Amino acid sequence: MDLPIIYHPDYVVPLPEGHRFPMPKFRMLYEMLLADGVAQIEQFHTPTQPLQELIELVHTTEYVNAYCQGTLDTKAQRRIGLPWSPALAHRTCVAVGGTILTAKLALESGLACNTAGGTHHAFPNYGSGFCIFHDLAIASRVVQQSGLVKKILIIDLDVHQGDGTAFIFQGDDSVFTFSMHCEVNFPGTKQQSDLDVALPIGMEDDEYLQTLAKYLPDLLTEVKPDLIFYDAGVDPHIDDKLGKLALTNRGIYGRDMQVLTTCTKAGYPVACVIGGGYADDLTALTYRHSLLHRAAGEVYQQCRL
Ligand SMILES: [Zn+2]
């Protein structure tokens, strides 16, 4: 067995010319993992679109209907930041299906990686910051409802605070939310996670990795989750257009190795999503995202999962 990786060709849909969301990166990631020999074709799993009732475990019926039917008002559309199309609505649901499948495969194999996901700015009744439906929250509810797990830990290392995650699971002891992000960044209004670590602008590799190491082991001991979701956003990278931290590729890879090794060696299954990443150089950006799958492949072999 090798590391399960989740991908669907429909992760990529056309956006208007010049749109700032780097949509092609999802297909480029799939292609890079194969071309670089990081993964073989047999390792890929294809998700399906989840039933609407599963999306409604987190989101209101009104919001799900309005989004899927393209009847959200202009203000709500603008807050999402992605132009609605039937293809994008379908893509949104397939990506949620991808994270649900990632969670199920992580429970079977110990570790699994999506090639999309991490839409952590979505709230129950509205979307925000390129996030429409909250894949991590929906997947959490789905695996909890199926009786496969009780306690979940969400480790969110995207450079932006997981505000939707914090809001959705506020006062819910069954899901522990941890967000380590740049303090001065989107979203303007932060929510309260179970543990927030706000980092100063410009933090570099070593200090970042030391900060993470200060929190991670205790967190595992304290929460003892049945499943961990890991949002491995690469927007803390120094060349990211929207992040304000200064990690290099070495730092991103070191971070992913630290998370996956610490969690896996302690026996906790980890479902990974790629999170945010923004750059004009799509090849460089895709490489940054691929560091997660490179690290996960390494850990998967090391730990003989
Ligand atoms: Zn982000």
PDB file of C-alpha atoms and ligand atoms in Angstrom:
ATOM      1  CA  MET A   1       0.000   0.000   0.000  1.00  0.00           C
ATOM      2  CA  ASP A   2       1.074   3.534  -0.757  1.00  0.00           C
ATOM      3  CA  LEU A   3      -0.151   6.889   0.462  1.00  0.00           C
ATOM      4  CA  PRO A   4      -3.723   7.507  -0.776  1.00  0.00           C
ATOM      5  CA  ILE A   5      -4.049  10.766  -2.734  1.00  0.00           C
ATOM      6  CA  ILE A   6      -7.395  12.247  -3.711  1.00  0.00           C
ATOM      7  CA  TYR A   7      -7.960  14.084  -7.001  1.00  0.00           C
ATOM      8  CA  HIS A   8     -10.788  14.813  -9.417  1.00  0.00           C
ATOM      9  CA  PRO A   9     -10.371  16.428 -12.861  1.00  0.00           C
ATOM     10  CA  ASP A  10     -13.348  18.646 -11.967  1.00  0.00           C
ATOM     11  CA  TYR A  11     -11.239  20.329  -9.243  1.00  0.00           C
ATOM     12  CA  VAL A  12     -10.353  22.735 -12.060  1.00  0.00           C
ATOM     13  CA  VAL A  13     -12.992  24.881 -13.740  1.00  0.00           C
ATOM     14  CA  PRO A  14     -12.544  27.862 -16.061  1.00  0.00           C
ATOM     15  CA  LEU A  15     -12.443  31.318 -14.458  1.00  0.00           C
ATOM     16  CA  PRO A  16     -12.604  34.632 -16.325  1.00  0.00           C
ATOM     17  CA  GLU A  17      -9.346  35.822 -17.886  1.00  0.00           C
ATOM     18  CA  GLY A  18      -7.039  37.445 -15.313  1.00  0.00           C
ATOM     19  CA  HIS A  19      -8.890  36.189 -12.238  1.00  0.00           C
ATOM     20  CA  ARG A  20      -6.548  36.200  -9.248  1.00  0.00           C
ATOM     21  CA  PHE A  21      -7.532  32.772  -7.903  1.00  0.00           C
ATOM     22  CA  PRO A  22      -4.877  30.309  -9.204  1.00  0.00           C
ATOM     23  CA  MET A  23      -7.339  27.626 -10.372  1.00  0.00           C
ATOM     24  CA  PRO A  24      -4.973  25.645 -12.683  1.00  0.00           C
ATOM     25  CA  LYS A  25      -2.771  24.716  -9.714  1.00  0.00           C
ATOM     26  CA  PHE A  26      -4.970  21.751  -8.811  1.00  0.00           C
ATOM     27  CA  ARG A  27      -4.435  19.967 -12.123  1.00  0.00           C
ATOM     28  CA  MET A  28      -0.778  21.053 -12.193  1.00  0.00           C
ATOM     29  CA  LEU A  29      -0.315  19.483  -8.763  1.00  0.00           C
ATOM     30  CA  TYR A  30      -1.760  16.175  -9.942  1.00  0.00           C
ATOM     31  CA  GLU A  31       0.491  16.266 -12.998  1.00  0.00           C
ATOM     32  CA  MET A  32       3.597  17.248 -11.009  1.00  0.00           C
ATOM     33  CA  LEU A  33       3.129  14.432  -8.476  1.00  0.00           C
ATOM     34  CA  LEU A  34       3.061  11.934 -11.343  1.00  0.00           C
ATOM     35  CA  ALA A  35       5.829  13.556 -13.424  1.00  0.00           C
ATOM     36  CA  ASP A  36       8.214  13.790 -10.448  1.00  0.00           C
ATOM     37  CA  GLY A  37       7.490  10.217  -9.374  1.00  0.00           C
ATOM     38  CA  VAL A  38       6.117  11.389  -6.024  1.00  0.00           C
ATOM     39  CA  ALA A  39       3.049   9.263  -6.698  1.00  0.00           C
ATOM     40  CA  GLN A  40       1.940   6.521  -9.048  1.00  0.00           C
ATOM     41  CA  ILE A  41      -1.397   6.595 -10.812  1.00  0.00           C
ATOM     42  CA  GLU A  42      -2.662   3.695  -8.645  1.00  0.00           C
ATOM     43  CA  GLN A  43      -2.416   5.885  -5.540  1.00  0.00           C
ATOM     44  CA  PHE A  44      -5.086   8.286  -6.766  1.00  0.00           C
ATOM     45  CA  HIS A  45      -8.691   8.032  -5.586  1.00  0.00           C
ATOM     46  CA  THR A  46     -11.582   9.851  -7.239  1.00  0.00           C
ATOM     47  CA  PRO A  47     -14.240  11.450  -5.030  1.00  0.00           C
ATOM     48  CA  THR A  48     -17.929  11.814  -5.800  1.00  0.00           C
ATOM     49  CA  GLN A  49     -20.267  14.682  -5.081  1.00  0.00           C
ATOM     50  CA  PRO A  50     -21.794  14.298  -1.588  1.00  0.00           C
ATOM     51  CA  LEU A  51     -25.528  14.344  -0.961  1.00  0.00           C
ATOM     52  CA  GLN A  52     -26.854  17.806  -0.171  1.00  0.00           C
ATOM     53  CA  GLU A  53     -27.957  16.583   3.267  1.00  0.00           C
ATOM     54  CA  LEU A  54     -24.297  16.040   4.171  1.00  0.00           C
ATOM     55  CA  ILE A  55     -23.413  19.621   3.209  1.00  0.00           C
ATOM     56  CA  GLU A  56     -26.353  20.674   5.367  1.00  0.00           C
ATOM     57  CA  LEU A  57     -24.731  19.062   8.413  1.00  0.00           C
ATOM     58  CA  VAL A  58     -22.817  22.360   8.520  1.00  0.00           C
ATOM     59  CA  HIS A  59     -24.579  24.840   6.216  1.00  0.00           C
ATOM     60  CA  THR A  60     -28.123  26.185   6.188  1.00  0.00           C
ATOM     61  CA  THR A  61     -30.509  24.810   3.565  1.00  0.00           C
ATOM     62  CA  GLU A  62     -31.174  28.354   2.341  1.00  0.00           C
ATOM     63  CA  TYR A  63     -27.483  29.022   1.697  1.00  0.00           C
ATOM     64  CA  VAL A  64     -26.812  25.661   0.051  1.00  0.00           C
ATOM     65  CA  ASN A  65     -29.842  26.022  -2.238  1.00  0.00           C
ATOM     66  CA  ALA A  66     -29.040  29.614  -3.124  1.00  0.00           C
ATOM     67  CA  TYR A  67     -25.409  28.829  -3.897  1.00  0.00           C
ATOM     68  CA  CYS A  68     -26.084  25.672  -5.884  1.00  0.00           C
ATOM     69  CA  GLN A  69     -28.863  27.339  -7.889  1.00  0.00           C
ATOM     70  CA  GLY A  70     -26.861  30.524  -8.490  1.00  0.00           C
ATOM     71  CA  THR A  71     -29.356  32.805  -6.762  1.00  0.00           C
ATOM     72  CA  LEU A  72     -27.106  34.342  -4.084  1.00  0.00           C
ATOM     73  CA  ASP A  73     -27.244  38.132  -4.107  1.00  0.00           C
ATOM     74  CA  THR A  74     -24.377  40.181  -5.507  1.00  0.00           C
ATOM     75  CA  LYS A  75     -23.001  41.129  -2.099  1.00  0.00           C
ATOM     76  CA  ALA A  76     -22.822  37.500  -0.960  1.00  0.00           C
ATOM     77  CA  GLN A  77     -21.171  36.547  -4.281  1.00  0.00           C
ATOM     78  CA  ARG A  78     -18.615  39.318  -3.913  1.00  0.00           C
ATOM     79  CA  ARG A  79     -17.731  38.153  -0.417  1.00  0.00           C
ATOM     80  CA  ILE A  80     -16.853  34.722  -1.856  1.00  0.00           C
ATOM     81  CA  GLY A  81     -14.673  36.306  -4.545  1.00  0.00           C
ATOM     82  CA  LEU A  82     -15.238  33.640  -7.202  1.00  0.00           C
ATOM     83  CA  PRO A  83     -17.673  34.207 -10.100  1.00  0.00           C
ATOM     84  CA  TRP A  84     -20.583  31.747  -9.923  1.00  0.00           C
ATOM     85  CA  SER A  85     -21.046  29.195 -12.684  1.00  0.00           C
ATOM     86  CA  PRO A  86     -22.746  25.781 -12.735  1.00  0.00           C
ATOM     87  CA  ALA A  87     -19.261  24.279 -13.162  1.00  0.00           C
ATOM     88  CA  LEU A  88     -17.961  26.064 -10.068  1.00  0.00           C
ATOM     89  CA  ALA A  89     -20.983  24.950  -8.034  1.00  0.00           C
ATOM     90  CA  HIS A  90     -20.283  21.363  -9.085  1.00  0.00           C
ATOM     91  CA  ARG A  91     -16.569  21.790  -8.359  1.00  0.00           C
ATOM     92  CA  THR A  92     -17.353  23.095  -4.890  1.00  0.00           C
ATOM     93  CA  CYS A  93     -19.342  19.974  -4.043  1.00  0.00           C
ATOM     94  CA  VAL A  94     -16.796  17.581  -5.583  1.00  0.00           C
ATOM     95  CA  ALA A  95     -14.020  19.206  -3.530  1.00  0.00           C
ATOM     96  CA  VAL A  96     -16.076  18.656  -0.366  1.00  0.00           C
ATOM     97  CA  GLY A  97     -16.477  15.033  -1.469  1.00  0.00           C
ATOM     98  CA  GLY A  98     -12.691  14.930  -1.841  1.00  0.00           C
ATOM     99  CA  THR A  99     -12.097  15.893   1.771  1.00  0.00           C
ATOM    100  CA  ILE A 100     -14.749  13.424   2.987  1.00  0.00           C
ATOM    101  CA  LEU A 101     -12.980  10.678   1.032  1.00  0.00           C
ATOM    102  CA  THR A 102      -9.605  11.844   2.385  1.00  0.00           C
ATOM    103  CA  ALA A 103     -10.917  11.498   5.942  1.00  0.00           C
ATOM    104  CA  LYS A 104     -12.255   7.994   5.308  1.00  0.00           C
ATOM    105  CA  LEU A 105      -9.013   6.857   3.668  1.00  0.00           C
ATOM    106  CA  ALA A 106      -6.952   8.401   6.486  1.00  0.00           C
ATOM    107  CA  LEU A 107      -8.966   6.320   8.967  1.00  0.00           C
ATOM    108  CA  GLU A 108      -8.242   3.186   6.920  1.00  0.00           C
ATOM    109  CA  SER A 109      -4.590   3.886   6.087  1.00  0.00           C
ATOM    110  CA  GLY A 110      -3.368   6.258   8.802  1.00  0.00           C
ATOM    111  CA  LEU A 111      -2.603   9.048   6.349  1.00  0.00           C
ATOM    112  CA  ALA A 112      -4.218  10.459   3.191  1.00  0.00           C
ATOM    113  CA  CYS A 113      -3.864  13.682   1.192  1.00  0.00           C
ATOM    114  CA  ASN A 114      -6.339  15.620  -0.877  1.00  0.00           C
ATOM    115  CA  THR A 115      -5.072  17.758  -3.786  1.00  0.00           C
ATOM    116  CA  ALA A 116      -7.576  20.495  -2.901  1.00  0.00           C
ATOM    117  CA  GLY A 117      -9.569  21.514   0.177  1.00  0.00           C
ATOM    118  CA  GLY A 118      -9.124  23.714   3.199  1.00  0.00           C
ATOM    119  CA  THR A 119     -12.016  26.134   2.602  1.00  0.00           C
ATOM    120  CA  HIS A 120     -11.824  27.370   6.177  1.00  0.00           C
ATOM    121  CA  HIS A 121     -13.390  30.836   5.711  1.00  0.00           C
ATOM    122  CA  ALA A 122     -16.850  29.411   4.929  1.00  0.00           C
ATOM    123  CA  PHE A 123     -19.557  30.028   7.552  1.00  0.00           C
ATOM    124  CA  PRO A 124     -22.875  28.148   7.978  1.00  0.00           C
ATOM    125  CA  ASN A 125     -24.868  30.728   6.025  1.00  0.00           C
ATOM    126  CA  TYR A 126     -22.341  32.519   3.840  1.00  0.00           C
ATOM    127  CA  GLY A 127     -19.048  32.070   2.004  1.00  0.00           C
ATOM    128  CA  SER A 128     -15.972  34.272   2.214  1.00  0.00           C
ATOM    129  CA  GLY A 129     -12.390  34.581   0.956  1.00  0.00           C
ATOM    130  CA  PHE A 130     -12.626  32.043  -1.943  1.00  0.00           C
ATOM    131  CA  CYS A 131     -14.373  29.584   0.401  1.00  0.00           C
ATOM    132  CA  ILE A 132     -17.926  28.437  -0.343  1.00  0.00           C
ATOM    133  CA  PHE A 133     -18.651  25.269   1.646  1.00  0.00           C
ATOM    134  CA  HIS A 134     -16.480  24.274   4.623  1.00  0.00           C
ATOM    135  CA  ASP A 135     -14.980  20.925   3.581  1.00  0.00           C
ATOM    136  CA  LEU A 136     -13.168  20.254   6.889  1.00  0.00           C
ATOM    137  CA  ALA A 137     -16.286  20.888   8.958  1.00  0.00           C
ATOM    138  CA  ILE A 138     -18.532  18.819   6.685  1.00  0.00           C
ATOM    139  CA  ALA A 139     -16.057  15.919   6.615  1.00  0.00           C
ATOM    140  CA  SER A 140     -15.781  16.129  10.423  1.00  0.00           C
ATOM    141  CA  ARG A 141     -19.541  15.849  10.795  1.00  0.00           C
ATOM    142  CA  VAL A 142     -19.768  13.023   8.263  1.00  0.00           C
ATOM    143  CA  VAL A 143     -17.196  10.808   9.988  1.00  0.00           C
ATOM    144  CA  GLN A 144     -18.610  11.627  13.392  1.00  0.00           C
ATOM    145  CA  GLN A 145     -22.128  10.793  12.230  1.00  0.00           C
ATOM    146  CA  SER A 146     -20.990   7.492  10.753  1.00  0.00           C
ATOM    147  CA  GLY A 147     -19.724   6.528  14.221  1.00  0.00           C
ATOM    148  CA  LEU A 148     -16.162   6.126  12.967  1.00  0.00           C
ATOM    149  CA  VAL A 149     -14.759   8.818  15.258  1.00  0.00           C
ATOM    150  CA  LYS A 150     -15.755  10.903  18.238  1.00  0.00           C
ATOM    151  CA  LYS A 151     -12.989  13.420  18.850  1.00  0.00           C
ATOM    152  CA  ILE A 152     -11.412  15.458  16.058  1.00  0.00           C
ATOM    153  CA  LEU A 153      -8.452  17.847  16.027  1.00  0.00           C
ATOM    154  CA  ILE A 154      -8.119  20.407  13.246  1.00  0.00           C
ATOM    155  CA  ILE A 155      -4.569  21.716  12.778  1.00  0.00           C
ATOM    156  CA  ASP A 156      -4.766  24.773  10.540  1.00  0.00           C
ATOM    157  CA  LEU A 157      -1.399  26.170   9.448  1.00  0.00           C
ATOM    158  CA  ASP A 158      -2.686  28.234   6.533  1.00  0.00           C
ATOM    159  CA  VAL A 159      -1.411  31.807   6.975  1.00  0.00           C
ATOM    160  CA  HIS A 160      -4.988  33.047   7.438  1.00  0.00           C
ATOM    161  CA  GLN A 161      -6.988  32.294  10.570  1.00  0.00           C
ATOM    162  CA  GLY A 162      -9.494  29.431  10.226  1.00  0.00           C
ATOM    163  CA  ASP A 163     -12.332  31.741  11.223  1.00  0.00           C
ATOM    164  CA  GLY A 164     -15.148  29.625   9.768  1.00  0.00           C
ATOM    165  CA  THR A 165     -13.774  26.556  11.539  1.00  0.00           C
ATOM    166  CA  ALA A 166     -13.570  28.385  14.872  1.00  0.00           C
ATOM    167  CA  PHE A 167     -17.119  29.703  14.496  1.00  0.00           C
ATOM    168  CA  ILE A 168     -18.695  26.394  13.439  1.00  0.00           C
ATOM    169  CA  PHE A 169     -17.152  24.411  16.303  1.00  0.00           C
ATOM    170  CA  GLN A 170     -17.444  27.083  19.004  1.00  0.00           C
ATOM    171  CA  GLY A 171     -18.668  25.404  22.180  1.00  0.00           C
ATOM    172  CA  ASP A 172     -18.375  21.927  20.619  1.00  0.00           C
ATOM    173  CA  ASP A 173     -16.065  19.772  22.740  1.00  0.00           C
ATOM    174  CA  SER A 174     -15.917  17.026  20.108  1.00  0.00           C
ATOM    175  CA  VAL A 175     -13.832  19.144  17.698  1.00  0.00           C
ATOM    176  CA  PHE A 176     -10.715  20.989  18.855  1.00  0.00           C
ATOM    177  CA  THR A 177      -9.698  23.846  16.558  1.00  0.00           C
ATOM    178  CA  PHE A 178      -6.073  24.992  16.384  1.00  0.00           C
ATOM    179  CA  SER A 179      -5.049  27.835  14.087  1.00  0.00           C
ATOM    180  CA  MET A 180      -1.526  29.222  13.749  1.00  0.00           C
ATOM    181  CA  HIS A 181      -1.597  32.221  11.423  1.00  0.00           C
ATOM    182  CA  CYS A 182      -0.200  35.677  10.774  1.00  0.00           C
ATOM    183  CA  GLU A 183      -1.824  38.139  13.178  1.00  0.00           C
ATOM    184  CA  VAL A 184      -2.111  40.943  10.621  1.00  0.00           C
ATOM    185  CA  ASN A 185      -3.955  39.362   7.737  1.00  0.00           C
ATOM    186  CA  PHE A 186      -7.359  38.395   6.363  1.00  0.00           C
ATOM    187  CA  PRO A 187      -9.875  37.876   8.013  1.00  0.00           C
ATOM    188  CA  GLY A 188     -10.109  41.345   9.531  1.00  0.00           C
ATOM    189  CA  THR A 189     -12.357  40.048  12.304  1.00  0.00           C
ATOM    190  CA  LYS A 190     -10.870  36.938  13.926  1.00  0.00           C
ATOM    191  CA  GLN A 191     -13.014  34.287  15.593  1.00  0.00           C
ATOM    192  CA  GLN A 192     -11.854  32.414  18.679  1.00  0.00           C
ATOM    193  CA  SER A 193     -10.415  28.957  18.020  1.00  0.00           C
ATOM    194  CA  ASP A 194      -9.791  26.562  20.912  1.00  0.00           C
ATOM    195  CA  LEU A 195      -6.141  27.519  20.412  1.00  0.00           C
ATOM    196  CA  ASP A 196      -5.006  30.486  18.337  1.00  0.00           C
ATOM    197  CA  VAL A 197      -1.341  31.247  17.830  1.00  0.00           C
ATOM    198  CA  ALA A 198      -0.959  34.606  16.078  1.00  0.00           C
ATOM    199  CA  LEU A 199       2.448  35.125  14.511  1.00  0.00           C
ATOM    200  CA  PRO A 200       4.123  38.459  13.779  1.00  0.00           C
ATOM    201  CA  ILE A 201       4.692  39.624  10.189  1.00  0.00           C
ATOM    202  CA  GLY A 202       7.854  38.288   8.567  1.00  0.00           C
ATOM    203  CA  MET A 203       8.497  35.258  10.757  1.00  0.00           C
ATOM    204  CA  GLU A 204      11.114  32.953   9.188  1.00  0.00           C
ATOM    205  CA  ASP A 205      11.637  29.176   9.053  1.00  0.00           C
ATOM    206  CA  ASP A 206      13.480  28.416  12.292  1.00  0.00           C
ATOM    207  CA  GLU A 207      11.356  30.544  14.562  1.00  0.00           C
ATOM    208  CA  TYR A 208       8.202  29.196  12.922  1.00  0.00           C
ATOM    209  CA  LEU A 209       9.242  25.556  13.328  1.00  0.00           C
ATOM    210  CA  GLN A 210      10.255  26.168  16.957  1.00  0.00           C
ATOM    211  CA  THR A 211       6.914  27.832  17.693  1.00  0.00           C
ATOM    212  CA  LEU A 212       5.014  24.907  16.195  1.00  0.00           C
ATOM    213  CA  ALA A 213       7.106  22.411  18.174  1.00  0.00           C
ATOM    214  CA  LYS A 214       6.202  24.260  21.356  1.00  0.00           C
ATOM    215  CA  TYR A 215       2.483  23.566  20.885  1.00  0.00           C
ATOM    216  CA  LEU A 216       2.017  20.416  18.830  1.00  0.00           C
ATOM    217  CA  PRO A 217       3.051  17.553  21.166  1.00  0.00           C
ATOM    218  CA  ASP A 218       1.052  18.946  24.129  1.00  0.00           C
ATOM    219  CA  LEU A 219      -1.947  19.457  21.887  1.00  0.00           C
ATOM    220  CA  LEU A 220      -1.976  15.778  20.904  1.00  0.00           C
ATOM    221  CA  THR A 221      -1.630  14.655  24.520  1.00  0.00           C
ATOM    222  CA  GLU A 222      -4.390  16.994  25.600  1.00  0.00           C
ATOM    223  CA  VAL A 223      -6.921  16.312  22.825  1.00  0.00           C
ATOM    224  CA  LYS A 224      -6.196  12.631  22.029  1.00  0.00           C
ATOM    225  CA  PRO A 225      -8.174  12.822  18.786  1.00  0.00           C
ATOM    226  CA  ASP A 226      -9.568   9.878  16.837  1.00  0.00           C
ATOM    227  CA  LEU A 227      -8.777  11.791  13.638  1.00  0.00           C
ATOM    228  CA  ILE A 228      -6.701  14.854  12.735  1.00  0.00           C
ATOM    229  CA  PHE A 229      -7.374  17.194   9.819  1.00  0.00           C
ATOM    230  CA  TYR A 230      -4.299  19.087   8.672  1.00  0.00           C
ATOM    231  CA  ASP A 231      -4.688  22.248   6.570  1.00  0.00           C
ATOM    232  CA  ALA A 232      -1.257  22.638   4.991  1.00  0.00           C
ATOM    233  CA  GLY A 233      -1.778  26.013   3.307  1.00  0.00           C
ATOM    234  CA  VAL A 234       1.400  27.239   1.617  1.00  0.00           C
ATOM    235  CA  ASP A 235       0.541  30.934   1.918  1.00  0.00           C
ATOM    236  CA  PRO A 236       3.029  31.378   4.830  1.00  0.00           C
ATOM    237  CA  HIS A 237       5.675  31.191   2.036  1.00  0.00           C
ATOM    238  CA  ILE A 238       7.836  34.289   1.569  1.00  0.00           C
ATOM    239  CA  ASP A 239       6.823  34.610  -2.097  1.00  0.00           C
ATOM    240  CA  ASP A 240       3.097  34.239  -1.490  1.00  0.00           C
ATOM    241  CA  LYS A 241       0.990  37.144  -2.731  1.00  0.00           C
ATOM    242  CA  LEU A 242      -1.460  37.126   0.186  1.00  0.00           C
ATOM    243  CA  GLY A 243       0.632  35.848   3.106  1.00  0.00           C
ATOM    244  CA  LYS A 244       2.835  38.019   5.282  1.00  0.00           C
ATOM    245  CA  LEU A 245       5.204  35.399   6.706  1.00  0.00           C
ATOM    246  CA  ALA A 246       8.614  34.470   5.310  1.00  0.00           C
ATOM    247  CA  LEU A 247       8.886  30.684   5.104  1.00  0.00           C
ATOM    248  CA  THR A 248      11.028  29.117   2.397  1.00  0.00           C
ATOM    249  CA  ASN A 249      10.372  25.760   0.723  1.00  0.00           C
ATOM    250  CA  ARG A 250      12.640  24.219   3.349  1.00  0.00           C
ATOM    251  CA  GLY A 251      10.466  25.692   6.082  1.00  0.00           C
ATOM    252  CA  ILE A 252       7.218  24.488   4.488  1.00  0.00           C
ATOM    253  CA  TYR A 253       8.612  20.978   4.033  1.00  0.00           C
ATOM    254  CA  GLY A 254      10.005  21.009   7.595  1.00  0.00           C
ATOM    255  CA  ARG A 255       6.609  22.095   8.908  1.00  0.00           C
ATOM    256  CA  ASP A 256       4.776  19.334   7.038  1.00  0.00           C
ATOM    257  CA  MET A 257       7.312  16.724   8.176  1.00  0.00           C
ATOM    258  CA  GLN A 258       7.001  17.944  11.760  1.00  0.00           C
ATOM    259  CA  VAL A 259       3.195  17.741  11.775  1.00  0.00           C
ATOM    260  CA  LEU A 260       2.948  14.410   9.978  1.00  0.00           C
ATOM    261  CA  THR A 261       5.782  12.722  11.884  1.00  0.00           C
ATOM    262  CA  THR A 262       4.602  13.907  15.299  1.00  0.00           C
ATOM    263  CA  CYS A 263       0.984  12.871  14.677  1.00  0.00           C
ATOM    264  CA  THR A 264       1.692   9.610  12.869  1.00  0.00           C
ATOM    265  CA  LYS A 265       4.348   8.348  15.296  1.00  0.00           C
ATOM    266  CA  ALA A 266       1.887   8.971  18.133  1.00  0.00           C
ATOM    267  CA  GLY A 267      -0.597   6.766  16.265  1.00  0.00           C
ATOM    268  CA  TYR A 268      -3.095   9.402  15.133  1.00  0.00           C
ATOM    269  CA  PRO A 269      -4.581   9.199  11.617  1.00  0.00           C
ATOM    270  CA  VAL A 270      -4.170  12.399   9.580  1.00  0.00           C
ATOM    271  CA  ALA A 271      -6.318  13.662   6.689  1.00  0.00           C
ATOM    272  CA  CYS A 272      -4.497  16.433   4.801  1.00  0.00           C
ATOM    273  CA  VAL A 273      -5.801  19.225   2.593  1.00  0.00           C
ATOM    274  CA  ILE A 274      -3.646  21.667   0.632  1.00  0.00           C
ATOM    275  CA  GLY A 275      -5.191  24.965   1.817  1.00  0.00           C
ATOM    276  CA  GLY A 276      -4.304  28.360   0.370  1.00  0.00           C
ATOM    277  CA  GLY A 277      -1.439  29.396  -1.869  1.00  0.00           C
ATOM    278  CA  TYR A 278      -1.272  32.412  -4.180  1.00  0.00           C
ATOM    279  CA  ALA A 279       1.371  33.317  -6.752  1.00  0.00           C
ATOM    280  CA  ASP A 280       1.686  34.326 -10.391  1.00  0.00           C
ATOM    281  CA  ASP A 281       4.376  31.703 -10.930  1.00  0.00           C
ATOM    282  CA  LEU A 282       2.079  28.688 -10.968  1.00  0.00           C
ATOM    283  CA  THR A 283       4.894  26.157 -11.290  1.00  0.00           C
ATOM    284  CA  ALA A 284       6.611  27.485  -8.160  1.00  0.00           C
ATOM    285  CA  LEU A 285       3.260  27.560  -6.375  1.00  0.00           C
ATOM    286  CA  THR A 286       2.423  24.006  -7.425  1.00  0.00           C
ATOM    287  CA  TYR A 287       5.817  22.841  -6.163  1.00  0.00           C
ATOM    288  CA  ARG A 288       5.081  24.427  -2.779  1.00  0.00           C
ATOM    289  CA  HIS A 289       1.801  22.515  -2.548  1.00  0.00           C
ATOM    290  CA  SER A 290       3.533  19.296  -3.616  1.00  0.00           C
ATOM    291  CA  LEU A 291       5.802  19.502  -0.560  1.00  0.00           C
ATOM    292  CA  LEU A 292       2.859  18.173   1.479  1.00  0.00           C
ATOM    293  CA  HIS A 293       2.570  15.054  -0.678  1.00  0.00           C
ATOM    294  CA  ARG A 294       6.359  14.608  -0.738  1.00  0.00           C
ATOM    295  CA  ALA A 295       6.466  14.799   3.078  1.00  0.00           C
ATOM    296  CA  ALA A 296       3.421  12.541   3.455  1.00  0.00           C
ATOM    297  CA  GLY A 297       4.901   9.937   1.083  1.00  0.00           C
ATOM    298  CA  GLU A 298       8.096   9.945   3.135  1.00  0.00           C
ATOM    299  CA  VAL A 299       6.258   9.609   6.467  1.00  0.00           C
ATOM    300  CA  TYR A 300       3.980   6.916   5.049  1.00  0.00           C
ATOM    301  CA  GLN A 301       7.018   4.782   4.166  1.00  0.00           C
ATOM    302  CA  GLN A 302       8.901   5.552   7.398  1.00  0.00           C
ATOM    303  CA  CYS A 303       5.991   4.615   9.600  1.00  0.00           C
ATOM    304  CA  ARG A 304       5.073   1.599   7.403  1.00  0.00           C
ATOM    305  CA  LEU A 305       1.438   2.538   7.404  1.00  0.00           C
TER     306      LEU A 305
HETATM  307 ZN    ZN B   1      -4.897  31.255   3.361  1.00  0.00          ZN
END
